[in-house]
Short mmCIF file of C-alpha atoms and ligand atoms in Angstrom, two decimals:
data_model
loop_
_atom_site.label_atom_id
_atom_site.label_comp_id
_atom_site.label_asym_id
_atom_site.label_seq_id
_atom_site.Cartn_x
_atom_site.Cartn_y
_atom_site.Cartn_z
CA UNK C 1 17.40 -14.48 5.38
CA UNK C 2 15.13 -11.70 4.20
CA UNK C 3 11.58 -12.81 3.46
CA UNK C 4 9.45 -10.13 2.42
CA UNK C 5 5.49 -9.92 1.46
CA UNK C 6 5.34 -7.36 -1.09
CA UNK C 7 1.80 -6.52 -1.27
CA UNK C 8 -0.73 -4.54 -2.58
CA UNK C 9 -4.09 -4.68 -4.69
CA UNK C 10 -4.05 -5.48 -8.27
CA UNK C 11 -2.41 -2.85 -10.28
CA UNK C 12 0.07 -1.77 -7.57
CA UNK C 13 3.01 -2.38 -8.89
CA UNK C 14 3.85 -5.65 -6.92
CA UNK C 15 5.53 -7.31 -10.13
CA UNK C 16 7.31 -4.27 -11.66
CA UNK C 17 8.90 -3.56 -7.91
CA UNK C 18 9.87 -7.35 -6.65
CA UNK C 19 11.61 -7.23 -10.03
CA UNK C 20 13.66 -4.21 -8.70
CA UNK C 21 13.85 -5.21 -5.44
CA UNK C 22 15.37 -9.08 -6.07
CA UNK C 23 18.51 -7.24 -7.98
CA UNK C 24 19.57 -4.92 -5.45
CA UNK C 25 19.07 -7.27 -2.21
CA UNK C 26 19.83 -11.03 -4.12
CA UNK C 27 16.42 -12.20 -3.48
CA UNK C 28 14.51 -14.82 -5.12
CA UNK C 29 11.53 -13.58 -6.68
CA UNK C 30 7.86 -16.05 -6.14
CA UNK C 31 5.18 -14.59 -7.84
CA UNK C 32 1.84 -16.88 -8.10
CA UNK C 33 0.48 -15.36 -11.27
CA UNK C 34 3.67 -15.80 -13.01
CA UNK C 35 3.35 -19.09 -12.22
CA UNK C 36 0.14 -19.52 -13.26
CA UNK C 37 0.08 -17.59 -16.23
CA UNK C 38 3.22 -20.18 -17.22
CA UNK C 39 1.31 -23.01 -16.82
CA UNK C 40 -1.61 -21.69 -18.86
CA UNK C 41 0.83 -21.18 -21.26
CA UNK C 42 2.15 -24.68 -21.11
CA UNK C 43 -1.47 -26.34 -21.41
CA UNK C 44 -0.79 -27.75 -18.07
CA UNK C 45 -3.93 -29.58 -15.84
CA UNK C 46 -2.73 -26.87 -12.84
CA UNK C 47 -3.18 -24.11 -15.72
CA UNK C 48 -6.32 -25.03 -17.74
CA UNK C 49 -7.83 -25.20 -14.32
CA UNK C 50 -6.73 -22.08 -12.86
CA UNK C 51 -7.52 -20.05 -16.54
CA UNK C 52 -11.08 -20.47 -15.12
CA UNK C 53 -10.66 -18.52 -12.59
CA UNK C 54 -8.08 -16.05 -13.20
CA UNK C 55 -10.06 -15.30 -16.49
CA UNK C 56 -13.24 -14.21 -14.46
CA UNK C 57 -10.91 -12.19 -12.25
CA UNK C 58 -11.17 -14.66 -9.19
CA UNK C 59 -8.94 -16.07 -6.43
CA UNK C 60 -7.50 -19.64 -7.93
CA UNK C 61 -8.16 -22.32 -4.64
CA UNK C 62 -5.95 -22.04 -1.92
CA UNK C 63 -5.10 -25.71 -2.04
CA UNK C 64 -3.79 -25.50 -5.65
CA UNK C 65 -1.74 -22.06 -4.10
CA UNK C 66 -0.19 -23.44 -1.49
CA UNK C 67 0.79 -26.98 -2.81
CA UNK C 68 2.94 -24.60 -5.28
CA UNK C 69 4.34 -22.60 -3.31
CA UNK C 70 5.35 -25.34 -0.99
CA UNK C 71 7.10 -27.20 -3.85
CA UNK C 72 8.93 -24.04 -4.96
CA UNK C 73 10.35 -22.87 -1.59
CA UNK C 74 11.67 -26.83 -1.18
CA UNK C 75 13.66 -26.75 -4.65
CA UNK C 76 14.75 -22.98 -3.88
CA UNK C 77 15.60 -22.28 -0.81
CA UNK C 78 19.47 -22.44 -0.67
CA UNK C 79 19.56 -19.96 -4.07
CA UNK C 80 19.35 -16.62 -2.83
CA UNK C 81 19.61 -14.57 0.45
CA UNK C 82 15.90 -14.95 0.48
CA UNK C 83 12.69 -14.14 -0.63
CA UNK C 84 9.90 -11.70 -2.43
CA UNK C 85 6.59 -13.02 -2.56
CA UNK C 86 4.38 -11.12 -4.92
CA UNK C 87 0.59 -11.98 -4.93
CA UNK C 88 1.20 -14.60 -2.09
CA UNK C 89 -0.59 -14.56 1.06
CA UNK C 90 -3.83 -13.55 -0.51
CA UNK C 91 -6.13 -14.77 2.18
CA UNK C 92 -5.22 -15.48 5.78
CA UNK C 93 -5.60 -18.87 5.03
CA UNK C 94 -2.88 -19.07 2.55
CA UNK C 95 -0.55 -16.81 5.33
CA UNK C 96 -0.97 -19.23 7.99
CA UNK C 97 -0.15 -21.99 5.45
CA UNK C 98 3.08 -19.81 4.51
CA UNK C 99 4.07 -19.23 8.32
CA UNK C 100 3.68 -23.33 8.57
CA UNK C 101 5.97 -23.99 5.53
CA UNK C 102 8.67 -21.06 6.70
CA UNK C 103 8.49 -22.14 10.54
CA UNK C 104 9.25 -25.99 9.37
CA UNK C 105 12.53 -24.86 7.61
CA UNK C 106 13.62 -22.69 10.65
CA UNK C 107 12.65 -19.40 8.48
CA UNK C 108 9.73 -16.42 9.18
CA UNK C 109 8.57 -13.77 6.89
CA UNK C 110 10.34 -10.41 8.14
CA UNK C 111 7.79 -7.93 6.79
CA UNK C 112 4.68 -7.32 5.18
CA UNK C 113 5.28 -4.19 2.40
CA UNK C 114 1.89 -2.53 1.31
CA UNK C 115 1.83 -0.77 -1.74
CA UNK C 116 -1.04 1.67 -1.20
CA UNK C 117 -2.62 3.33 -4.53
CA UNK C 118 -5.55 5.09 -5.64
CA UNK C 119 -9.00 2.75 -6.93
CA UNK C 120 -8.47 5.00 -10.50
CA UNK C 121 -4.73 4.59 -10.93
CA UNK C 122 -5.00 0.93 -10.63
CA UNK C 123 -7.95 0.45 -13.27
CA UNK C 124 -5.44 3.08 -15.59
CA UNK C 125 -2.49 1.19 -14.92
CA UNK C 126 -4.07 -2.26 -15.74
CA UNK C 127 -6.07 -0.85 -18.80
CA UNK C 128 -2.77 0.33 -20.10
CA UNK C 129 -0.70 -3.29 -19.57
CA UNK C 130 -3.80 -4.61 -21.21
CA UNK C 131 -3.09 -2.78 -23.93
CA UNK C 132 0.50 -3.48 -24.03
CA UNK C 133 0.62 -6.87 -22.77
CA UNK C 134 -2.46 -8.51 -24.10
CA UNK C 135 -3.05 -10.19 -20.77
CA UNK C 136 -6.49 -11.57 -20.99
CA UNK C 137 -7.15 -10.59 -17.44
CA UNK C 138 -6.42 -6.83 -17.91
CA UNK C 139 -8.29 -6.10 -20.93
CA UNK C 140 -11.59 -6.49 -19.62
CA UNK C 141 -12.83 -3.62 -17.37
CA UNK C 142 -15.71 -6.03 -15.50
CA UNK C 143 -12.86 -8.25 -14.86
CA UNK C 144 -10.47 -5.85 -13.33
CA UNK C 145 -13.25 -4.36 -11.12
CA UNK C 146 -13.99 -7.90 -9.90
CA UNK C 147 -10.21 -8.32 -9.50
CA UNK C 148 -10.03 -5.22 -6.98
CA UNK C 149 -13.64 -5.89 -4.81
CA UNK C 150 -11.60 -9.47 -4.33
CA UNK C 151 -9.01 -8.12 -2.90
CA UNK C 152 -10.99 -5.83 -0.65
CA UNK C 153 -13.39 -8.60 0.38
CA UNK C 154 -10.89 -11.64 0.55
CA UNK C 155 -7.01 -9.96 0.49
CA UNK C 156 -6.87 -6.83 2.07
CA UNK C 157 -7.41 -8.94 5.94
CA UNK C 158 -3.91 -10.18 5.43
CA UNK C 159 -2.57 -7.57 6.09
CA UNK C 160 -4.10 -7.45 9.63
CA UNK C 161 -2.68 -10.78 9.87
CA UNK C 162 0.67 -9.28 9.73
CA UNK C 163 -0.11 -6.56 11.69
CA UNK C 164 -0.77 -8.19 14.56
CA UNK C 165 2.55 -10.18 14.18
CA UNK C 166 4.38 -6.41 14.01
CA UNK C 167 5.41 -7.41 10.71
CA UNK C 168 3.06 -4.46 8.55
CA UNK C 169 4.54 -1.49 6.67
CA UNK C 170 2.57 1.01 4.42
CA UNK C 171 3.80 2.01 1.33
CA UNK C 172 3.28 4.82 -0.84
CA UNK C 173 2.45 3.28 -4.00
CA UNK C 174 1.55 6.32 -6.41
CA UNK C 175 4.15 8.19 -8.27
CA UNK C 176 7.20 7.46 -10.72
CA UNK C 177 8.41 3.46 -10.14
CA UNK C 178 11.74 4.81 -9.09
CA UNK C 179 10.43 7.01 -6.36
CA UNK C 180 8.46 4.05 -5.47
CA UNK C 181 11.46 1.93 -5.08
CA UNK C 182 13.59 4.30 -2.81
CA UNK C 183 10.68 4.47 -0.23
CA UNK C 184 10.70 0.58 -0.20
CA UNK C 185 14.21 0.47 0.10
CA UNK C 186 13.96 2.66 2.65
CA UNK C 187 11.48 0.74 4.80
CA UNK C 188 13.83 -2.63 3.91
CA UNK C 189 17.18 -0.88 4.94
CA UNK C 190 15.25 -0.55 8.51
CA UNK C 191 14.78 -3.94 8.96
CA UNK C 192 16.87 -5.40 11.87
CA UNK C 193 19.86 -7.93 9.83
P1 B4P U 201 -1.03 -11.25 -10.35
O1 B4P U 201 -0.16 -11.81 -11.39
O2 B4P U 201 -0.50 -11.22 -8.96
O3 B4P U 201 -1.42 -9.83 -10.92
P2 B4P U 201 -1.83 -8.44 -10.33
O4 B4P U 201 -2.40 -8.52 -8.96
O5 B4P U 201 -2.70 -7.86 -11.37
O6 B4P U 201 -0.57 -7.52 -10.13
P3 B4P U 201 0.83 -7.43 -10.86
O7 B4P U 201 1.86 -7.65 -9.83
O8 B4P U 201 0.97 -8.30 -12.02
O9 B4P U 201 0.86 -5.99 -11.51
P4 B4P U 201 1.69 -4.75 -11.09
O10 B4P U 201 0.94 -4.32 -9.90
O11 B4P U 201 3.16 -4.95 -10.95
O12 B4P U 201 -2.42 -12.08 -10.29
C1 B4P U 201 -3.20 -12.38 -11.43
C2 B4P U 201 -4.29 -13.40 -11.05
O13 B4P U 201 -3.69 -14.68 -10.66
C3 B4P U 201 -5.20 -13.06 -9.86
O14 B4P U 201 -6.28 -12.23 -10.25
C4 B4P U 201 -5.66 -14.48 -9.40
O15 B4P U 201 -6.69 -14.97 -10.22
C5 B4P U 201 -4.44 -15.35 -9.63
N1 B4P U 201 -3.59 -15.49 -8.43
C6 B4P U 201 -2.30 -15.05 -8.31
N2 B4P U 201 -1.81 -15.34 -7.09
C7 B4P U 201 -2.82 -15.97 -6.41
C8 B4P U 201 -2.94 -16.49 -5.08
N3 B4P U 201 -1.93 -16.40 -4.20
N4 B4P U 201 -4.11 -17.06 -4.71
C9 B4P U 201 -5.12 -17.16 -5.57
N5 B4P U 201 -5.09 -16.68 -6.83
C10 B4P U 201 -3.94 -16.09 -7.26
O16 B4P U 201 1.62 -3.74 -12.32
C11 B4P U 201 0.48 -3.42 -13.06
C12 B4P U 201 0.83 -2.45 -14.18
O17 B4P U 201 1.14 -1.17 -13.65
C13 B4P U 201 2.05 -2.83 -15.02
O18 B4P U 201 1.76 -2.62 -16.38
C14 B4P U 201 3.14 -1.88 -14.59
O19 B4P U 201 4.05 -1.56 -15.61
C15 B4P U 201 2.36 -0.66 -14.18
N6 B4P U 201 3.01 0.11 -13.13
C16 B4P U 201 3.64 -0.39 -12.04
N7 B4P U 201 4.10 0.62 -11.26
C17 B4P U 201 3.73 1.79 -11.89
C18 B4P U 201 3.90 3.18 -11.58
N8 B4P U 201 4.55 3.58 -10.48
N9 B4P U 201 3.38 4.09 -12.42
C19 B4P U 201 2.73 3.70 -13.54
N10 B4P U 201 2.55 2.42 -13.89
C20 B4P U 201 3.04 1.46 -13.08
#
């Protein structure tokens, strides 16, 4: 099985790519805000209490995180030649918890992909889907500022995590989505089978 981190500050282009990446390499694709922008939607308890923090721009609790993700990779796991995480490990905590949940089904993650882009191109990019998209989240320049000094004080360390587990590849993130996409395919296509 393939299970690959795709990761990256907010505004990188982690959602846009996983949804390229699942169709070419028959992947399942787990992103946490998708899930918790659902359950918003749906009124849930899990989503009225993590609109509180997603709305200021903050990390939801790990312990609401990772009970998700557990449940998900129990009811999925047999579907697909694998997995893209998007927006999950985002704190060491929550990639230890990940390793703990893989290791106990006999599976690993295979590679950590970071998408690296500019501090301006991410505020543009998010301005722009807030725009668009109406997300609450990206309309709101404070909130997008906090989003991105989160991930540098709280996110970006996972990456060393992987790192030191050999498991780290940079990515150029900036450019057109397609060149994007070949240079991650590129980096996947290396991977041993
Ligand atoms: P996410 O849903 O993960 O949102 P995001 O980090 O903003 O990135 P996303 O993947 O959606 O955007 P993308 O870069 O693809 O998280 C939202 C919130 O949920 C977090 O702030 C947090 O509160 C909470 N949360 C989620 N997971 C959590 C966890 N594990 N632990 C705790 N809390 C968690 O794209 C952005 C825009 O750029 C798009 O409009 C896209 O079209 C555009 N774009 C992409 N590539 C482009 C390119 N090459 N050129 C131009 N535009 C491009």
């Amino acid at each position: 099985m393939l299970n690959i981190v795709l990761f990256g500050p907010p505004g990188a282009g982690k959602g846009t790519q996983s949804e390229m990446i699942i169709r070419r390499y028959n992947l399942q694709h787990l992103s946490t805000g998708d899930i918790l922008r659902s359950a918003i939607e749906k009124k849930t308890k899990l989503g009225m209490e993590a609109k509180m923090y997603m709305d200021k721009g903050e990390l939801v609790p790990d312990s609401v995180v990772i009970g998700i993700i557990g449940r998900i990779l129990d009811e999925n796991r047999d579907k697909a030649d694998g997995f893209v995480f998007d927006g999950f490990p985002r704190t060491t905590v929550q990639a230890e918890e990940l390793d703990k949940m893989l290791a106990k089904k006999g599976l690993s993650i295979s590679q950590l992909l970071a998408l690296e882009v500019e501090y301006q191109e991410l505020v543009d990019r998010l301005l722009k889907r807030g725009q668009i998209s109406g997300r609450s989240d990206d309309r709101n320049i404070n909130v997008i500022k906090n989003r991105i000094n989160v991930y540098n004080d709280n996110t970006r360390s996972v990456m060393d995590y992987y790192r030191a587990q050999g498991k780290y590849s940079g990515i150029n993130g900036m450019g057109t989505i397609e060149e994007i996409f070949e240079r991650i395919c590129k980096a996947m296509d290396a991977l041993p089978k």
